[in-house]
Amino acid sequence: MKYPKSKITLPFSLLCILLFLFTALKAGAQLFSQDSLKLISRQFSFTEGPSVNPAGYIFFTDQPNNQIWKYDLNGKLSLFMDNAGRANGTYINRNGQLLICADENNELWSVDKNKKIKILLCTIDGKKPNGPNDLWADKFGGIYFTDPYYQRNYWSRQKPEIEGQKVYYLPPGRHHKARVAAEEVSKPNGIVSSSDGRYLYVSDIGGAKIYCYSIGKKGMLYGQKLFVNHRADGITLDEQGNLYLAADGVTIFNSKGIKIGQIVIKESWTSNVCFGGKNHNELFITASTAIYTIPIRVSGIE
C-alpha cells in the first residue's frame, strides 16, 4: 500500500527568522577561529582595563599588584607603571594621554608620555566617587566614566558617599565639574562609543543589561534603549558594529542585538576586551590571572 506523501510547511515568518539566525551564526563563524586563541601570560593577580594607542600597543592593569603593563607589537610584555593608583579601567585619548580610573583614592588620572600624573577628578559635588571603573573620551576631550561601588579591602570607608551608581560626564577644561549623564542603571561598568561618536554603550552589570544612549550636545545622553539582556564587565566594538562582551568568555552580538559568536576562555572570569595590534584586529582579552589574544577578521574602532 502506498501512503500519501506528507507535506510539512513552515510559516513564512518562521522561515525568515531561521534564515536570519543562520546568517548571523555564519557571520560569527567567519569572525574568528577558536583554535587561534593564544595565552600570552599567566603571571598576574587580576588583569583588567585594556586600552590601545594608535600604534596598536596595549596597556592593561593588574589591580591587586597596583601596576600597569604594556604589550607591544612584538609580543613583549613590560611593566609600564608601578604605584598606579590601583588602576582599573584605562583609555588613551586623542592627545596620547593614558586616562586611568585610579581606584585607590577614587580619582580620574591622566598620565603623559613621561609618566607624569595629573589628577582630573577627585570629588563630585564635594563627595568621593564610588569608584570610577571604566571610561571613554570623546573628540572634544570630555570623559564619560562609570561609577559603581565595589568595596575594596584597601579603603578605610565602608559605604559610599554618593547615593546611587551612575554614569558621569566630565567636560573638557580645567574648571569643569563632572555631571550625571545617566542614572537609570543599577551598577554601570563597561563603556564604549560607536565609531561615529553618536551612541554610547553601557554595561549595567547589576541588571544584566546592555544599554545604548544617543549622545547629544555638551555630552548629554538621552534616549536610553535596551540593546540586549546580557551580563557583561568590559565591552568593545568592531568596525562592523559588533559588540564584544566580557564575562563568561567573550560573547559577540551584531548591531541588531543578535548573538553571533562566543569566544571560549577557560578562566573563572573574563574581565575586559580591547582591539590592538598593528592593524587593530587582534582582540586582547584580560581574564583573571591571565591575558589572551585572538585574531579577528575585522578591526576594532579604538
mmCIF file of C-alpha atoms in Angstrom:
data_model
loop_
_atom_site.group_PDB
_atom_site.id
_atom_site.type_symbol
_atom_site.label_atom_id
_atom_site.label_comp_id
_atom_site.label_asym_id
_atom_site.label_seq_id
_atom_site.Cartn_x
_atom_site.Cartn_y
_atom_site.Cartn_z
ATOM 1 C CA MET A 1 0.000 0.000 0.000
ATOM 2 C CA LYS A 2 1.279 3.380 -0.923
ATOM 3 C CA TYR A 3 0.918 6.119 1.654
ATOM 4 C CA PRO A 4 0.429 9.701 0.573
ATOM 5 C CA LYS A 5 3.484 11.889 0.927
ATOM 6 C CA SER A 6 3.191 14.322 3.811
ATOM 7 C CA LYS A 7 3.909 17.956 3.229
ATOM 8 C CA ILE A 8 5.384 19.930 6.098
ATOM 9 C CA THR A 9 5.144 23.637 5.619
ATOM 10 C CA LEU A 10 6.529 26.367 7.852
ATOM 11 C CA PRO A 11 5.046 29.816 8.178
ATOM 12 C CA PHE A 12 6.883 32.381 6.083
ATOM 13 C CA SER A 13 7.715 34.469 9.196
ATOM 14 C CA LEU A 14 9.358 31.454 10.878
ATOM 15 C CA LEU A 15 11.385 30.734 7.748
ATOM 16 C CA CYS A 16 12.606 34.332 7.748
ATOM 17 C CA ILE A 17 13.639 34.065 11.398
ATOM 18 C CA LEU A 18 15.506 30.801 10.791
ATOM 19 C CA LEU A 19 17.258 32.275 7.767
ATOM 20 C CA PHE A 20 18.204 35.376 9.760
ATOM 21 C CA LEU A 21 19.626 33.287 12.609
ATOM 22 C CA PHE A 22 21.552 31.073 10.204
ATOM 23 C CA THR A 23 23.039 34.146 8.523
ATOM 24 C CA ALA A 24 24.005 35.614 11.913
ATOM 25 C CA LEU A 25 25.690 32.397 13.045
ATOM 26 C CA LYS A 26 27.544 32.167 9.747
ATOM 27 C CA ALA A 27 28.762 35.745 10.156
ATOM 28 C CA GLY A 28 30.011 34.937 13.653
ATOM 29 C CA ALA A 29 31.844 31.851 12.444
ATOM 30 C CA GLN A 30 33.646 33.990 9.889
ATOM 31 C CA LEU A 31 34.858 36.486 12.503
ATOM 32 C CA PHE A 32 37.357 34.269 14.318
ATOM 33 C CA SER A 33 38.671 30.760 14.849
ATOM 34 C CA GLN A 34 38.558 29.434 18.406
ATOM 35 C CA ASP A 35 41.724 27.460 17.683
ATOM 36 C CA SER A 36 43.583 30.757 17.191
ATOM 37 C CA LEU A 37 43.154 31.789 20.830
ATOM 38 C CA LYS A 38 46.594 32.285 22.361
ATOM 39 C CA LEU A 39 47.581 32.521 26.018
ATOM 40 C CA ILE A 40 50.192 35.273 26.391
ATOM 41 C CA SER A 41 50.912 35.097 30.104
ATOM 42 C CA ARG A 42 49.542 33.950 33.442
ATOM 43 C CA GLN A 43 51.762 35.937 35.804
ATOM 44 C CA PHE A 44 49.272 38.393 37.274
ATOM 45 C CA SER A 45 46.865 38.581 40.200
ATOM 46 C CA PHE A 46 43.874 40.033 38.324
ATOM 47 C CA THR A 47 44.007 41.678 34.904
ATOM 48 C CA GLU A 48 41.703 44.485 33.816
ATOM 49 C CA GLY A 49 41.210 47.704 31.852
ATOM 50 C CA PRO A 50 42.993 47.239 28.477
ATOM 51 C CA SER A 51 43.394 50.216 26.142
ATOM 52 C CA VAL A 52 45.248 50.737 22.872
ATOM 53 C CA ASN A 53 47.414 53.521 21.448
ATOM 54 C CA PRO A 54 47.411 54.463 17.738
ATOM 55 C CA ALA A 55 50.379 52.185 17.022
ATOM 56 C CA GLY A 56 48.494 49.198 18.408
ATOM 57 C CA TYR A 57 50.311 48.790 21.731
ATOM 58 C CA ILE A 58 48.093 47.565 24.565
ATOM 59 C CA PHE A 59 48.145 48.876 28.121
ATOM 60 C CA PHE A 60 46.379 46.921 30.857
ATOM 61 C CA THR A 61 46.181 46.812 34.629
ATOM 62 C CA ASP A 62 46.987 44.306 37.344
ATOM 63 C CA GLN A 63 44.929 45.963 40.048
ATOM 64 C CA PRO A 64 45.853 43.876 43.131
ATOM 65 C CA ASN A 65 49.546 44.481 42.386
ATOM 66 C CA ASN A 66 48.943 48.193 41.665
ATOM 67 C CA GLN A 67 50.592 48.016 38.227
ATOM 68 C CA ILE A 68 50.031 48.941 34.590
ATOM 69 C CA TRP A 69 51.636 46.764 31.930
ATOM 70 C CA LYS A 70 52.405 47.260 28.235
ATOM 71 C CA TYR A 71 52.165 44.680 25.444
ATOM 72 C CA ASP A 72 53.944 45.740 22.240
ATOM 73 C CA LEU A 73 53.680 44.712 18.589
ATOM 74 C CA ASN A 74 56.442 42.134 19.032
ATOM 75 C CA GLY A 75 54.552 40.384 21.792
ATOM 76 C CA LYS A 76 56.820 41.736 24.502
ATOM 77 C CA LEU A 77 55.414 42.378 27.974
ATOM 78 C CA SER A 78 56.932 45.128 30.079
ATOM 79 C CA LEU A 79 55.982 46.938 33.266
ATOM 80 C CA PHE A 80 54.832 50.431 32.335
ATOM 81 C CA MET A 81 53.961 51.853 35.721
ATOM 82 C CA ASP A 82 54.222 50.907 39.386
ATOM 83 C CA ASN A 83 52.186 52.610 42.115
ATOM 84 C CA ALA A 84 49.451 53.100 39.560
ATOM 85 C CA GLY A 85 46.661 54.255 41.873
ATOM 86 C CA ARG A 86 45.112 50.776 41.877
ATOM 87 C CA ALA A 87 44.212 51.436 38.249
ATOM 88 C CA ASN A 88 41.117 49.722 36.895
ATOM 89 C CA GLY A 89 39.813 50.909 33.507
ATOM 90 C CA THR A 90 42.115 52.836 31.157
ATOM 91 C CA TYR A 91 41.742 54.733 27.887
ATOM 92 C CA ILE A 92 44.167 56.577 25.613
ATOM 93 C CA ASN A 93 42.777 59.880 24.384
ATOM 94 C CA ARG A 94 43.491 61.778 21.161
ATOM 95 C CA ASN A 95 46.430 63.555 22.780
ATOM 96 C CA GLY A 96 48.142 60.281 23.607
ATOM 97 C CA GLN A 97 47.499 60.601 27.334
ATOM 98 C CA LEU A 98 46.682 57.469 29.286
ATOM 99 C CA LEU A 99 43.474 58.097 31.216
ATOM 100 C CA ILE A 100 43.080 55.993 34.344
ATOM 101 C CA CYS A 101 40.300 55.091 36.736
ATOM 102 C CA ALA A 102 42.509 55.294 39.836
ATOM 103 C CA ASP A 103 40.546 53.220 42.289
ATOM 104 C CA GLU A 104 42.853 53.656 45.288
ATOM 105 C CA ASN A 105 41.510 57.125 46.098
ATOM 106 C CA ASN A 106 38.549 57.102 43.690
ATOM 107 C CA GLU A 107 40.055 59.517 41.180
ATOM 108 C CA LEU A 108 40.497 60.019 37.451
ATOM 109 C CA TRP A 109 44.093 60.495 36.277
ATOM 110 C CA SER A 110 45.855 61.373 33.074
ATOM 111 C CA VAL A 111 49.417 60.156 32.536
ATOM 112 C CA ASP A 112 51.630 61.718 29.840
ATOM 113 C CA LYS A 113 54.467 60.095 27.880
ATOM 114 C CA ASN A 114 56.876 60.972 30.693
ATOM 115 C CA LYS A 115 54.571 59.217 33.171
ATOM 116 C CA LYS A 116 53.677 62.483 34.837
ATOM 117 C CA ILE A 117 50.388 62.133 36.702
ATOM 118 C CA LYS A 118 47.642 64.740 36.674
ATOM 119 C CA ILE A 119 44.521 64.306 38.806
ATOM 120 C CA LEU A 120 41.493 65.174 36.677
ATOM 121 C CA LEU A 121 38.792 64.405 39.228
ATOM 122 C CA CYS A 122 38.750 63.568 42.934
ATOM 123 C CA THR A 123 35.254 64.639 44.061
ATOM 124 C CA ILE A 124 31.750 65.004 42.671
ATOM 125 C CA ASP A 125 29.856 67.842 44.321
ATOM 126 C CA GLY A 126 32.254 67.632 47.253
ATOM 127 C CA LYS A 127 31.863 63.869 47.737
ATOM 128 C CA LYS A 128 34.150 60.982 46.859
ATOM 129 C CA PRO A 129 33.051 58.986 43.809
ATOM 130 C CA ASN A 130 32.055 55.376 44.460
ATOM 131 C CA GLY A 131 35.000 54.069 42.462
ATOM 132 C CA PRO A 132 35.463 55.042 38.790
ATOM 133 C CA ASN A 133 35.541 51.769 36.886
ATOM 134 C CA ASP A 134 35.742 52.308 33.128
ATOM 135 C CA LEU A 135 35.899 55.319 30.830
ATOM 136 C CA TRP A 136 35.786 56.636 27.270
ATOM 137 C CA ALA A 137 36.904 60.039 25.970
ATOM 138 C CA ASP A 138 35.161 61.945 23.165
ATOM 139 C CA LYS A 139 36.830 64.013 20.421
ATOM 140 C CA PHE A 140 36.406 67.204 22.448
ATOM 141 C CA GLY A 141 38.359 65.868 25.401
ATOM 142 C CA GLY A 142 35.337 65.143 27.579
ATOM 143 C CA ILE A 143 35.330 61.904 29.548
ATOM 144 C CA TYR A 144 32.444 59.533 30.244
ATOM 145 C CA PHE A 145 33.012 57.208 33.176
ATOM 146 C CA THR A 146 31.059 54.609 35.119
ATOM 147 C CA ASP A 147 30.974 54.791 38.896
ATOM 148 C CA PRO A 148 29.789 51.544 40.513
ATOM 149 C CA TYR A 149 30.504 50.701 44.130
ATOM 150 C CA TYR A 150 32.742 47.694 44.865
ATOM 151 C CA GLN A 151 34.045 47.662 48.417
ATOM 152 C CA ARG A 152 37.865 47.418 48.398
ATOM 153 C CA ASN A 153 39.966 45.982 51.202
ATOM 154 C CA TYR A 154 42.385 48.916 50.882
ATOM 155 C CA TRP A 155 39.706 51.532 51.602
ATOM 156 C CA SER A 156 39.048 52.917 55.072
ATOM 157 C CA ARG A 157 35.421 53.741 54.225
ATOM 158 C CA GLN A 158 32.775 51.030 54.405
ATOM 159 C CA LYS A 159 29.945 52.713 52.488
ATOM 160 C CA PRO A 160 29.552 55.134 49.567
ATOM 161 C CA GLU A 161 29.279 58.887 49.982
ATOM 162 C CA ILE A 162 27.134 59.271 46.852
ATOM 163 C CA GLU A 163 23.658 57.805 46.579
ATOM 164 C CA GLY A 164 23.220 55.637 43.509
ATOM 165 C CA GLN A 165 25.645 54.214 40.952
ATOM 166 C CA LYS A 166 25.700 56.287 37.794
ATOM 167 C CA VAL A 167 27.389 57.262 34.558
ATOM 168 C CA TYR A 168 29.084 60.671 34.585
ATOM 169 C CA TYR A 169 30.480 63.093 32.034
ATOM 170 C CA LEU A 170 33.492 65.255 32.825
ATOM 171 C CA PRO A 171 33.575 68.119 30.286
ATOM 172 C CA PRO A 172 36.928 69.323 28.929
ATOM 173 C CA GLY A 173 38.518 72.253 30.679
ATOM 174 C CA ARG A 174 40.303 72.816 33.959
ATOM 175 C CA HIS A 175 37.412 74.130 36.000
ATOM 176 C CA HIS A 176 34.564 71.984 34.738
ATOM 177 C CA LYS A 177 32.792 69.617 37.107
ATOM 178 C CA ALA A 178 31.503 66.118 36.467
ATOM 179 C CA ARG A 179 27.779 65.844 35.930
ATOM 180 C CA VAL A 180 25.375 62.907 35.809
ATOM 181 C CA ALA A 181 24.975 61.561 32.282
ATOM 182 C CA ALA A 182 22.800 58.504 33.054
ATOM 183 C CA GLU A 183 21.283 57.242 36.284
ATOM 184 C CA GLU A 184 18.665 54.700 35.174
ATOM 185 C CA VAL A 185 21.161 51.905 35.815
ATOM 186 C CA SER A 186 21.810 49.705 38.839
ATOM 187 C CA LYS A 187 25.589 49.123 38.549
ATOM 188 C CA PRO A 188 27.235 50.540 35.403
ATOM 189 C CA ASN A 189 30.527 49.005 34.354
ATOM 190 C CA GLY A 190 31.948 48.734 30.813
ATOM 191 C CA ILE A 191 31.546 51.639 28.407
ATOM 192 C CA VAL A 192 32.316 52.301 24.738
ATOM 193 C CA SER A 193 31.147 54.632 21.966
ATOM 194 C CA SER A 194 30.205 53.881 18.375
ATOM 195 C CA SER A 195 32.817 54.787 15.771
ATOM 196 C CA ASP A 196 30.946 57.943 14.728
ATOM 197 C CA GLY A 197 30.622 59.153 18.326
ATOM 198 C CA ARG A 198 26.837 59.291 18.126
ATOM 199 C CA TYR A 199 25.997 56.473 20.528
ATOM 200 C CA LEU A 200 27.307 55.289 23.861
ATOM 201 C CA TYR A 201 27.002 51.686 25.041
ATOM 202 C CA VAL A 202 26.975 50.989 28.770
ATOM 203 C CA SER A 203 27.059 47.652 30.530
ATOM 204 C CA ASP A 204 24.759 47.523 33.554
ATOM 205 C CA ILE A 205 26.355 44.523 35.221
ATOM 206 C CA GLY A 206 23.935 44.740 38.138
ATOM 207 C CA GLY A 207 20.892 44.496 35.903
ATOM 208 C CA ALA A 208 22.497 42.125 33.364
ATOM 209 C CA LYS A 209 21.680 44.536 30.546
ATOM 210 C CA ILE A 210 23.475 46.499 27.844
ATOM 211 C CA TYR A 211 22.046 49.940 27.158
ATOM 212 C CA CYS A 212 22.577 52.255 24.214
ATOM 213 C CA TYR A 213 22.298 56.035 24.534
ATOM 214 C CA SER A 214 22.310 58.809 21.975
ATOM 215 C CA ILE A 215 24.990 61.428 22.599
ATOM 216 C CA GLY A 216 23.716 64.979 22.390
ATOM 217 C CA LYS A 217 25.226 68.424 22.709
ATOM 218 C CA LYS A 218 27.636 69.142 25.560
ATOM 219 C CA GLY A 219 27.965 65.443 26.300
ATOM 220 C CA MET A 220 24.344 64.908 27.312
ATOM 221 C CA LEU A 221 22.957 61.385 26.975
ATOM 222 C CA TYR A 222 19.355 60.732 26.069
ATOM 223 C CA GLY A 223 17.054 58.035 24.673
ATOM 224 C CA GLN A 224 18.139 55.071 26.772
ATOM 225 C CA LYS A 225 17.433 51.883 24.807
ATOM 226 C CA LEU A 226 17.916 48.283 25.834
ATOM 227 C CA PHE A 227 20.402 46.780 23.390
ATOM 228 C CA VAL A 228 20.461 43.260 24.793
ATOM 229 C CA ASN A 229 19.793 41.378 28.014
ATOM 230 C CA HIS A 230 23.238 40.112 28.913
ATOM 231 C CA ARG A 231 25.660 40.424 31.818
ATOM 232 C CA ALA A 232 28.992 41.976 30.941
ATOM 233 C CA ASP A 233 32.039 43.532 32.532
ATOM 234 C CA GLY A 234 34.166 45.285 29.886
ATOM 235 C CA ILE A 235 32.892 45.862 26.347
ATOM 236 C CA THR A 236 34.231 46.947 22.956
ATOM 237 C CA LEU A 237 33.106 47.367 19.334
ATOM 238 C CA ASP A 238 34.483 46.473 15.923
ATOM 239 C CA GLU A 239 34.183 48.416 12.670
ATOM 240 C CA GLN A 240 31.066 46.461 11.648
ATOM 241 C CA GLY A 241 29.226 47.476 14.801
ATOM 242 C CA ASN A 242 29.561 44.087 16.505
ATOM 243 C CA LEU A 243 29.671 44.381 20.296
ATOM 244 C CA TYR A 244 32.061 42.189 22.318
ATOM 245 C CA LEU A 245 31.031 41.474 25.910
ATOM 246 C CA ALA A 246 33.449 40.133 28.515
ATOM 247 C CA ALA A 247 32.104 37.948 31.331
ATOM 248 C CA ASP A 248 31.854 34.206 30.752
ATOM 249 C CA GLY A 249 34.379 34.288 27.935
ATOM 250 C CA VAL A 250 33.599 36.821 25.203
ATOM 251 C CA THR A 251 30.112 36.948 23.709
ATOM 252 C CA ILE A 252 29.625 38.751 20.403
ATOM 253 C CA PHE A 253 26.400 40.437 19.311
ATOM 254 C CA ASN A 254 25.838 42.124 15.964
ATOM 255 C CA SER A 255 24.428 45.623 15.610
ATOM 256 C CA LYS A 256 20.870 44.223 15.740
ATOM 257 C CA GLY A 257 21.451 42.579 19.125
ATOM 258 C CA ILE A 258 21.663 39.044 17.710
ATOM 259 C CA LYS A 259 24.276 36.747 19.219
ATOM 260 C CA ILE A 260 26.737 35.758 16.505
ATOM 261 C CA GLY A 261 29.682 34.263 18.367
ATOM 262 C CA GLN A 262 31.216 33.027 21.602
ATOM 263 C CA ILE A 263 34.944 33.002 22.329
ATOM 264 C CA VAL A 264 35.555 30.387 24.986
ATOM 265 C CA ILE A 265 38.008 31.458 27.704
ATOM 266 C CA LYS A 266 38.718 28.771 30.283
ATOM 267 C CA GLU A 267 39.136 31.126 33.218
ATOM 268 C CA SER A 268 36.896 31.895 36.185
ATOM 269 C CA TRP A 269 36.100 35.373 34.852
ATOM 270 C CA THR A 270 36.773 37.371 31.697
ATOM 271 C CA SER A 271 37.006 40.999 32.751
ATOM 272 C CA ASN A 272 37.649 43.072 29.632
ATOM 273 C CA VAL A 273 38.483 43.265 25.936
ATOM 274 C CA CYS A 274 40.222 45.648 23.537
ATOM 275 C CA PHE A 275 41.387 45.564 19.928
ATOM 276 C CA GLY A 276 45.116 46.084 19.367
ATOM 277 C CA GLY A 277 47.991 45.098 17.103
ATOM 278 C CA LYS A 278 49.360 46.819 14.024
ATOM 279 C CA ASN A 279 46.031 46.724 12.193
ATOM 280 C CA HIS A 280 43.918 46.789 15.359
ATOM 281 C CA ASN A 281 42.492 43.374 14.503
ATOM 282 C CA GLU A 282 43.874 41.393 17.444
ATOM 283 C CA LEU A 283 41.374 41.060 20.267
ATOM 284 C CA PHE A 284 43.223 41.401 23.558
ATOM 285 C CA ILE A 285 41.457 39.719 26.471
ATOM 286 C CA THR A 286 42.053 40.148 30.201
ATOM 287 C CA ALA A 287 40.809 37.154 32.192
ATOM 288 C CA SER A 288 41.504 36.504 35.869
ATOM 289 C CA THR A 289 45.267 35.996 36.272
ATOM 290 C CA ALA A 290 45.900 35.739 32.527
ATOM 291 C CA ILE A 291 45.883 37.611 29.226
ATOM 292 C CA TYR A 292 44.978 36.214 25.798
ATOM 293 C CA THR A 293 44.836 37.346 22.188
ATOM 294 C CA ILE A 294 42.845 36.084 19.230
ATOM 295 C CA PRO A 295 42.868 37.345 15.618
ATOM 296 C CA ILE A 296 39.578 38.821 14.417
ATOM 297 C CA ARG A 297 38.797 39.233 10.719
ATOM 298 C CA VAL A 298 37.675 42.823 11.224
ATOM 299 C CA SER A 299 39.311 45.740 13.050
ATOM 300 C CA GLY A 300 38.256 47.441 16.258
ATOM 301 C CA ILE A 301 37.200 51.077 16.381
ATOM 302 C CA GLU A 302 39.519 52.260 19.164
#
